[in-house]
PDB file of C-alpha atoms in Angstrom:
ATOM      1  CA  UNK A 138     -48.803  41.778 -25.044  1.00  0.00           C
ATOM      2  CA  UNK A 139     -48.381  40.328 -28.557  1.00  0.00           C
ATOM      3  CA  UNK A 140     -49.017  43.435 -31.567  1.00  0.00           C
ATOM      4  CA  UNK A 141     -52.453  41.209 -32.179  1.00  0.00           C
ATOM      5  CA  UNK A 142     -54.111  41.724 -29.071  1.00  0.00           C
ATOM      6  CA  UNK A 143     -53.429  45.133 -28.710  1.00  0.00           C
ATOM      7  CA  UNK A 144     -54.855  46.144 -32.109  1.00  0.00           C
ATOM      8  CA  UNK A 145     -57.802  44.105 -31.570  1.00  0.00           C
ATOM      9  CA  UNK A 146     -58.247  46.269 -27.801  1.00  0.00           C
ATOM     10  CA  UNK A 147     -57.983  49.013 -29.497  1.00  0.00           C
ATOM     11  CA  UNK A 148     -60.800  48.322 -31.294  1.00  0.00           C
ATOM     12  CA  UNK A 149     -62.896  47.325 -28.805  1.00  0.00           C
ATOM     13  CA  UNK A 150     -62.149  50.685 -27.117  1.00  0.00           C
ATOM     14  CA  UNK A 151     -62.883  52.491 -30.521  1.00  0.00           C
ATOM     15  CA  UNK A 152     -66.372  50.725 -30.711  1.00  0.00           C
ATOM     16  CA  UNK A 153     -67.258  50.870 -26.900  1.00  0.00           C
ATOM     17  CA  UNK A 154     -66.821  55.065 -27.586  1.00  0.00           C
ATOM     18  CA  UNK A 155     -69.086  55.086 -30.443  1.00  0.00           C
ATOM     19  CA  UNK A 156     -72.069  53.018 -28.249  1.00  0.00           C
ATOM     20  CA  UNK A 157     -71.612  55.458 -25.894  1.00  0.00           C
ATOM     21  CA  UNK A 158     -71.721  58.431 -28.550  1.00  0.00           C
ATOM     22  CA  UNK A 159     -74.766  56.959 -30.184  1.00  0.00           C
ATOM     23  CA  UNK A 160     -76.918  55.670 -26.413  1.00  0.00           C
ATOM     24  CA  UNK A 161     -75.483  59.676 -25.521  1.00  0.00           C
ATOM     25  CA  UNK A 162     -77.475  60.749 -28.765  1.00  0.00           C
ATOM     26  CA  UNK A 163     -80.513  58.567 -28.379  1.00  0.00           C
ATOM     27  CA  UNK A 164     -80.941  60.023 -24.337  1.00  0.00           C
ATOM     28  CA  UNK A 165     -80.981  63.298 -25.543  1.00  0.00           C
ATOM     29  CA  UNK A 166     -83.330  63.357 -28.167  1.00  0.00           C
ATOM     30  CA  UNK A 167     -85.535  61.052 -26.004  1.00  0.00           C
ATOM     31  CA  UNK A 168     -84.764  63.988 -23.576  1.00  0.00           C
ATOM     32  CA  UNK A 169     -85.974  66.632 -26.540  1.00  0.00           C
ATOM     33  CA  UNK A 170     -88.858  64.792 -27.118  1.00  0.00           C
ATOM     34  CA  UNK A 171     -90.211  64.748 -23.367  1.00  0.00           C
ATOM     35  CA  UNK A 172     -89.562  68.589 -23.506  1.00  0.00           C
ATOM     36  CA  UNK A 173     -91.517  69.171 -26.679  1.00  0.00           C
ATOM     37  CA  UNK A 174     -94.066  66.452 -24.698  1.00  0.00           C
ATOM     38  CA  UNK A 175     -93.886  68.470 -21.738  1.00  0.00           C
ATOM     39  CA  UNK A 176     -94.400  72.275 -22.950  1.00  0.00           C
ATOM     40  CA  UNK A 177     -98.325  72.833 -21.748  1.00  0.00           C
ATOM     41  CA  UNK A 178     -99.769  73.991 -25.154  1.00  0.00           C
ATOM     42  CA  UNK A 179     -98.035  70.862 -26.731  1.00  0.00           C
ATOM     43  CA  UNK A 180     -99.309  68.284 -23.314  1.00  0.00           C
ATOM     44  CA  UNK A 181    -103.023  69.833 -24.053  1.00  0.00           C
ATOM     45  CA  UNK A 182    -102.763  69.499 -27.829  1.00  0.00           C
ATOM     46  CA  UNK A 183    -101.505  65.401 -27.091  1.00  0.00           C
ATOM     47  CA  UNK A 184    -104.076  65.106 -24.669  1.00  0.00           C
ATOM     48  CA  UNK A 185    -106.929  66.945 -26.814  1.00  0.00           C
ATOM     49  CA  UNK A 186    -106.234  65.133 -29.528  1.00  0.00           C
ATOM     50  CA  UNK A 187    -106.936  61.552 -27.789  1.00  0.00           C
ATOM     51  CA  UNK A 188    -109.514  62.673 -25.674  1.00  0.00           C
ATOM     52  CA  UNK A 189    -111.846  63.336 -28.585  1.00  0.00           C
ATOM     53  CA  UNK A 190    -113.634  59.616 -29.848  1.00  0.00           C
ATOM     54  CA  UNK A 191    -111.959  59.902 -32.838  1.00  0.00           C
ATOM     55  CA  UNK A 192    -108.814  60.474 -31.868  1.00  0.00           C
ATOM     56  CA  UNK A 193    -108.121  62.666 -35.148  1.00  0.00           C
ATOM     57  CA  UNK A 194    -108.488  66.463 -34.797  1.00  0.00           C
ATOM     58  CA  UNK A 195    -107.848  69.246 -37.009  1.00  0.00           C
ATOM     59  CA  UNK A 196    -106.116  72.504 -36.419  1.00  0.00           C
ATOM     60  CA  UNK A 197    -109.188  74.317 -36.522  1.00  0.00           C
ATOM     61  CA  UNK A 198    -110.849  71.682 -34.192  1.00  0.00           C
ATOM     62  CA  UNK A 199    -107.750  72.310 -32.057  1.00  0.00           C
ATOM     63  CA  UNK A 200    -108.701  76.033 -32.388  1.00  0.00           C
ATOM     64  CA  UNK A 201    -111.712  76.043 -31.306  1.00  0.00           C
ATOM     65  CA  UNK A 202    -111.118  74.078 -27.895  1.00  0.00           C
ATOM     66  CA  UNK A 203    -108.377  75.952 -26.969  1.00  0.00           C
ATOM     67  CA  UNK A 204    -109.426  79.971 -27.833  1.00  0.00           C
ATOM     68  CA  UNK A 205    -106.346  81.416 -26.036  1.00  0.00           C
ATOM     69  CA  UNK A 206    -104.155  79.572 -28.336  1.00  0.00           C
ATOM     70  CA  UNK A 207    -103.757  80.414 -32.204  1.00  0.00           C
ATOM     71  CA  UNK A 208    -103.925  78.184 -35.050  1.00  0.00           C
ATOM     72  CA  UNK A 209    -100.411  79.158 -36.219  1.00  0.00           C
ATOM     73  CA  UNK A 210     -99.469  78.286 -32.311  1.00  0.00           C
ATOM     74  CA  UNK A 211    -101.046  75.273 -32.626  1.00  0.00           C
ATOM     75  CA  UNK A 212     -99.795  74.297 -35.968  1.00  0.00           C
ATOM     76  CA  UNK A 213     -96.298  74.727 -34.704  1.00  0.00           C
ATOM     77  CA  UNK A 214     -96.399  72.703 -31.830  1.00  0.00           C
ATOM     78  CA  UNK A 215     -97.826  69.955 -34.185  1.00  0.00           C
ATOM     79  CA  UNK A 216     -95.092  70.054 -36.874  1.00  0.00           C
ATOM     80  CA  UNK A 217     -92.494  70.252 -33.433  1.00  0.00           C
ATOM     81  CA  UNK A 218     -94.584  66.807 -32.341  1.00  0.00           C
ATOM     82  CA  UNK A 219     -94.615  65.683 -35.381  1.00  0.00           C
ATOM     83  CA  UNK A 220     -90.867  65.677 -35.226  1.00  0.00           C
ATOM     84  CA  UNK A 221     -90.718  64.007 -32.341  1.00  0.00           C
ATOM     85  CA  UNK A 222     -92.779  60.873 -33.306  1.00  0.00           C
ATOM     86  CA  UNK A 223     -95.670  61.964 -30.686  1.00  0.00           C
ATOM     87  CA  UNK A 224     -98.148  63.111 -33.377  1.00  0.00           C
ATOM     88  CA  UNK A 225     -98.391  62.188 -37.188  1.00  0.00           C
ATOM     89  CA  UNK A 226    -100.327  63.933 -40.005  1.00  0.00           C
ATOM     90  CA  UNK A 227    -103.630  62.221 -41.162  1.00  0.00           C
ATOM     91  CA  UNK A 228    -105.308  63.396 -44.680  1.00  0.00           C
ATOM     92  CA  UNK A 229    -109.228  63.197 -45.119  1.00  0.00           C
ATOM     93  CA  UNK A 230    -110.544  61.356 -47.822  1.00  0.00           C
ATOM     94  CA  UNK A 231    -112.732  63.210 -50.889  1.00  0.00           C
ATOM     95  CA  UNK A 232    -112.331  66.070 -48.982  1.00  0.00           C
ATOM     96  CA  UNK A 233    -114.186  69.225 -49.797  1.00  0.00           C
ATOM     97  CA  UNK A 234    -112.937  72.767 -50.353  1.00  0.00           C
ATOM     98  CA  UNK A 235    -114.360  74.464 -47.171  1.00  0.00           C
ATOM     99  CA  UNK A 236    -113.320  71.693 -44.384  1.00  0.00           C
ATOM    100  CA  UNK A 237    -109.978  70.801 -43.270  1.00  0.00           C
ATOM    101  CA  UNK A 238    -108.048  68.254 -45.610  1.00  0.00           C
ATOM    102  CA  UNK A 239    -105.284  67.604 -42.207  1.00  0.00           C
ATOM    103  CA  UNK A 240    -106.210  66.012 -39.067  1.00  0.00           C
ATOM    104  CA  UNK A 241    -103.683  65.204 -36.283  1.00  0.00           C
ATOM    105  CA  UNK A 242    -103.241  61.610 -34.460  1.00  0.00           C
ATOM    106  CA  UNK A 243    -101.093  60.455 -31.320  1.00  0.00           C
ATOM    107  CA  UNK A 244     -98.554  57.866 -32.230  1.00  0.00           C
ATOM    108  CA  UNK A 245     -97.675  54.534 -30.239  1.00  0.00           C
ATOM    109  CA  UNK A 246     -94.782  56.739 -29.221  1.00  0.00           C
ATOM    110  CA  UNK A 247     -96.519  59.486 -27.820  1.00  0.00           C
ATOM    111  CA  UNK A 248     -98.515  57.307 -26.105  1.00  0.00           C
ATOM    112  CA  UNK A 249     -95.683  56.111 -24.403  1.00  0.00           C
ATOM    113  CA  UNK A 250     -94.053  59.261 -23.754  1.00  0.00           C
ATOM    114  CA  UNK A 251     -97.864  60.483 -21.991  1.00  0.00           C
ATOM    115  CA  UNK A 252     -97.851  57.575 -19.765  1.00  0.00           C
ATOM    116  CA  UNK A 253     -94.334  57.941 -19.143  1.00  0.00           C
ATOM    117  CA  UNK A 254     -94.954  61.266 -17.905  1.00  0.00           C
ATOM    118  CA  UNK A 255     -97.881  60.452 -15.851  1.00  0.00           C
ATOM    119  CA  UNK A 256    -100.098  62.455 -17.830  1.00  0.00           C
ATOM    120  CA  UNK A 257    -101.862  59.908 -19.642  1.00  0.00           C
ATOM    121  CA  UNK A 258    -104.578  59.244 -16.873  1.00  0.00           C
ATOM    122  CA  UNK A 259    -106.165  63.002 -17.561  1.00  0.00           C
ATOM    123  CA  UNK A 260    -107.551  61.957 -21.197  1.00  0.00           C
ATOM    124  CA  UNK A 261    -110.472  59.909 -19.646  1.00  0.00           C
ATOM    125  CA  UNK A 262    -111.074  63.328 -17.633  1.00  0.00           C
ATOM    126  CA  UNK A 263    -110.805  65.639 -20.920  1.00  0.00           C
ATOM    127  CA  UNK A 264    -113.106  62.816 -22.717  1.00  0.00           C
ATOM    128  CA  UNK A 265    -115.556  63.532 -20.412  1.00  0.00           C
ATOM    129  CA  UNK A 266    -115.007  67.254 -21.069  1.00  0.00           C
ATOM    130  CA  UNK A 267    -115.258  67.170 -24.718  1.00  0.00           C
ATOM    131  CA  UNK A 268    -117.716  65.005 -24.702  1.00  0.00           C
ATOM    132  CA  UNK A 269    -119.938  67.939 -23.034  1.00  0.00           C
ATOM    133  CA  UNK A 270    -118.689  71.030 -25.094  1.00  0.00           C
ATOM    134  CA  UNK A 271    -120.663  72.833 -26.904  1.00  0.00           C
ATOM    135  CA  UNK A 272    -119.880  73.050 -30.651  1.00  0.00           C
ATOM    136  CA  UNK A 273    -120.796  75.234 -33.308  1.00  0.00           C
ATOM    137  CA  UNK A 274    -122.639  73.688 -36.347  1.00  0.00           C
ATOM    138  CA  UNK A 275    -119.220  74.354 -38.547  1.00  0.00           C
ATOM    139  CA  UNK A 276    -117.056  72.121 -35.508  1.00  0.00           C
ATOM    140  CA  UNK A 277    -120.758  69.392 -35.753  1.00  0.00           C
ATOM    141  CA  UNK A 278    -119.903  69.270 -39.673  1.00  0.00           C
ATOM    142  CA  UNK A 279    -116.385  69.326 -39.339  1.00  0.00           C
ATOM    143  CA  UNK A 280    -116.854  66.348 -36.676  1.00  0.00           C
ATOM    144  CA  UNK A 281    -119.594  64.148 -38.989  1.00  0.00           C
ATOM    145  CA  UNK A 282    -117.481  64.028 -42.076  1.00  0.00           C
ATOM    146  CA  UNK A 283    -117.449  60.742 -43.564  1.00  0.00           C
ATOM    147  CA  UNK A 284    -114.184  60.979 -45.021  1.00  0.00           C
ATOM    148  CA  UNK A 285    -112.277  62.416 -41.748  1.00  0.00           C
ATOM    149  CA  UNK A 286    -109.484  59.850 -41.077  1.00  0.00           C
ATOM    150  CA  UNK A 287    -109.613  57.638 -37.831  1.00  0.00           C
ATOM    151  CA  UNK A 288    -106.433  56.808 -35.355  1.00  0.00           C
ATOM    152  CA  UNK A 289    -106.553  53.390 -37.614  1.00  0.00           C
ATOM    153  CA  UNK A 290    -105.827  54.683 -40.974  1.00  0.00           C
ATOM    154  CA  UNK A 291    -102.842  55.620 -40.937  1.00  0.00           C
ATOM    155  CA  UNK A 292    -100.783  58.669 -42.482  1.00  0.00           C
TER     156      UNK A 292
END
């Protein structure tokens, strides 16, 4: 084999190893983000969050549907989902002092990763759930603020 050939082999072999390196990296965080998907606190935060008819929820919203959980809890498995693509941060517009400026929305992605899981079918269920539970007048005027952010505006 002429000097020519083998060099250019080489290469291919050099460049075959580094798509398998980077399809190796993409697998495992797609497997990192199905565990972050798949912890139970983190699954019932994803499928909170788009059961509710705005699809936008704040921590304390969050909070106050699941009582066994902390906000700090909850605000950590956010920022985690966050990470992973599955939620992103939404900010309320004219906001004031005494109700939350941060709201929470499901991305494409975590959409995706719901279904994928075979998990996405309970939100109609949990719709029908929220839809029912009783709120406190501070969740009813946390709920009715005009400038609370919607799944369609964006970060």
């Amino acid at each position: 084999m002429n000097g020519r050939w083998r060099d250019q082999s080489t290469a291919g072999s050099e460049n075959s190893d580094e798509l398998r390196t980077a399809q190796s990296s993409v697998e495992t965080a797609e497997s990192a983000h199905r565990q972050t998907l798949s912890s139970e606190t983190g699954l019932r935060v994803v499928q909170q969050i788009l059961a509710h008819e705005s699809s936008v929820l704040s921590v304390e919203e969050l909070s106050y549907r699941n009582t066994e959980t902390g906000s700090r809890t909850i605000d950590d498995h956010l920022r985690e989902l966050a990470e992973a693509d599955i939620v992103e941060r939404r900010s309320a517009v004219n906001c004031p002092n005494d109700l939350p400026n941060t709201y929470w929305a499901v991305t494409p992605r975590g959409v995706a990763l719901l279904d994928d899981l075979g998990f996405y079918d309970e939100v109609e269920v949990l719709a029908t759930a929220d839809d029912a539970l009783a709120r406190t007048d501070r969740i009813e005027r946390i709920e009715s603020f005009a400038g609370r952010p919607t799944a369609e505006t964006g970060p």
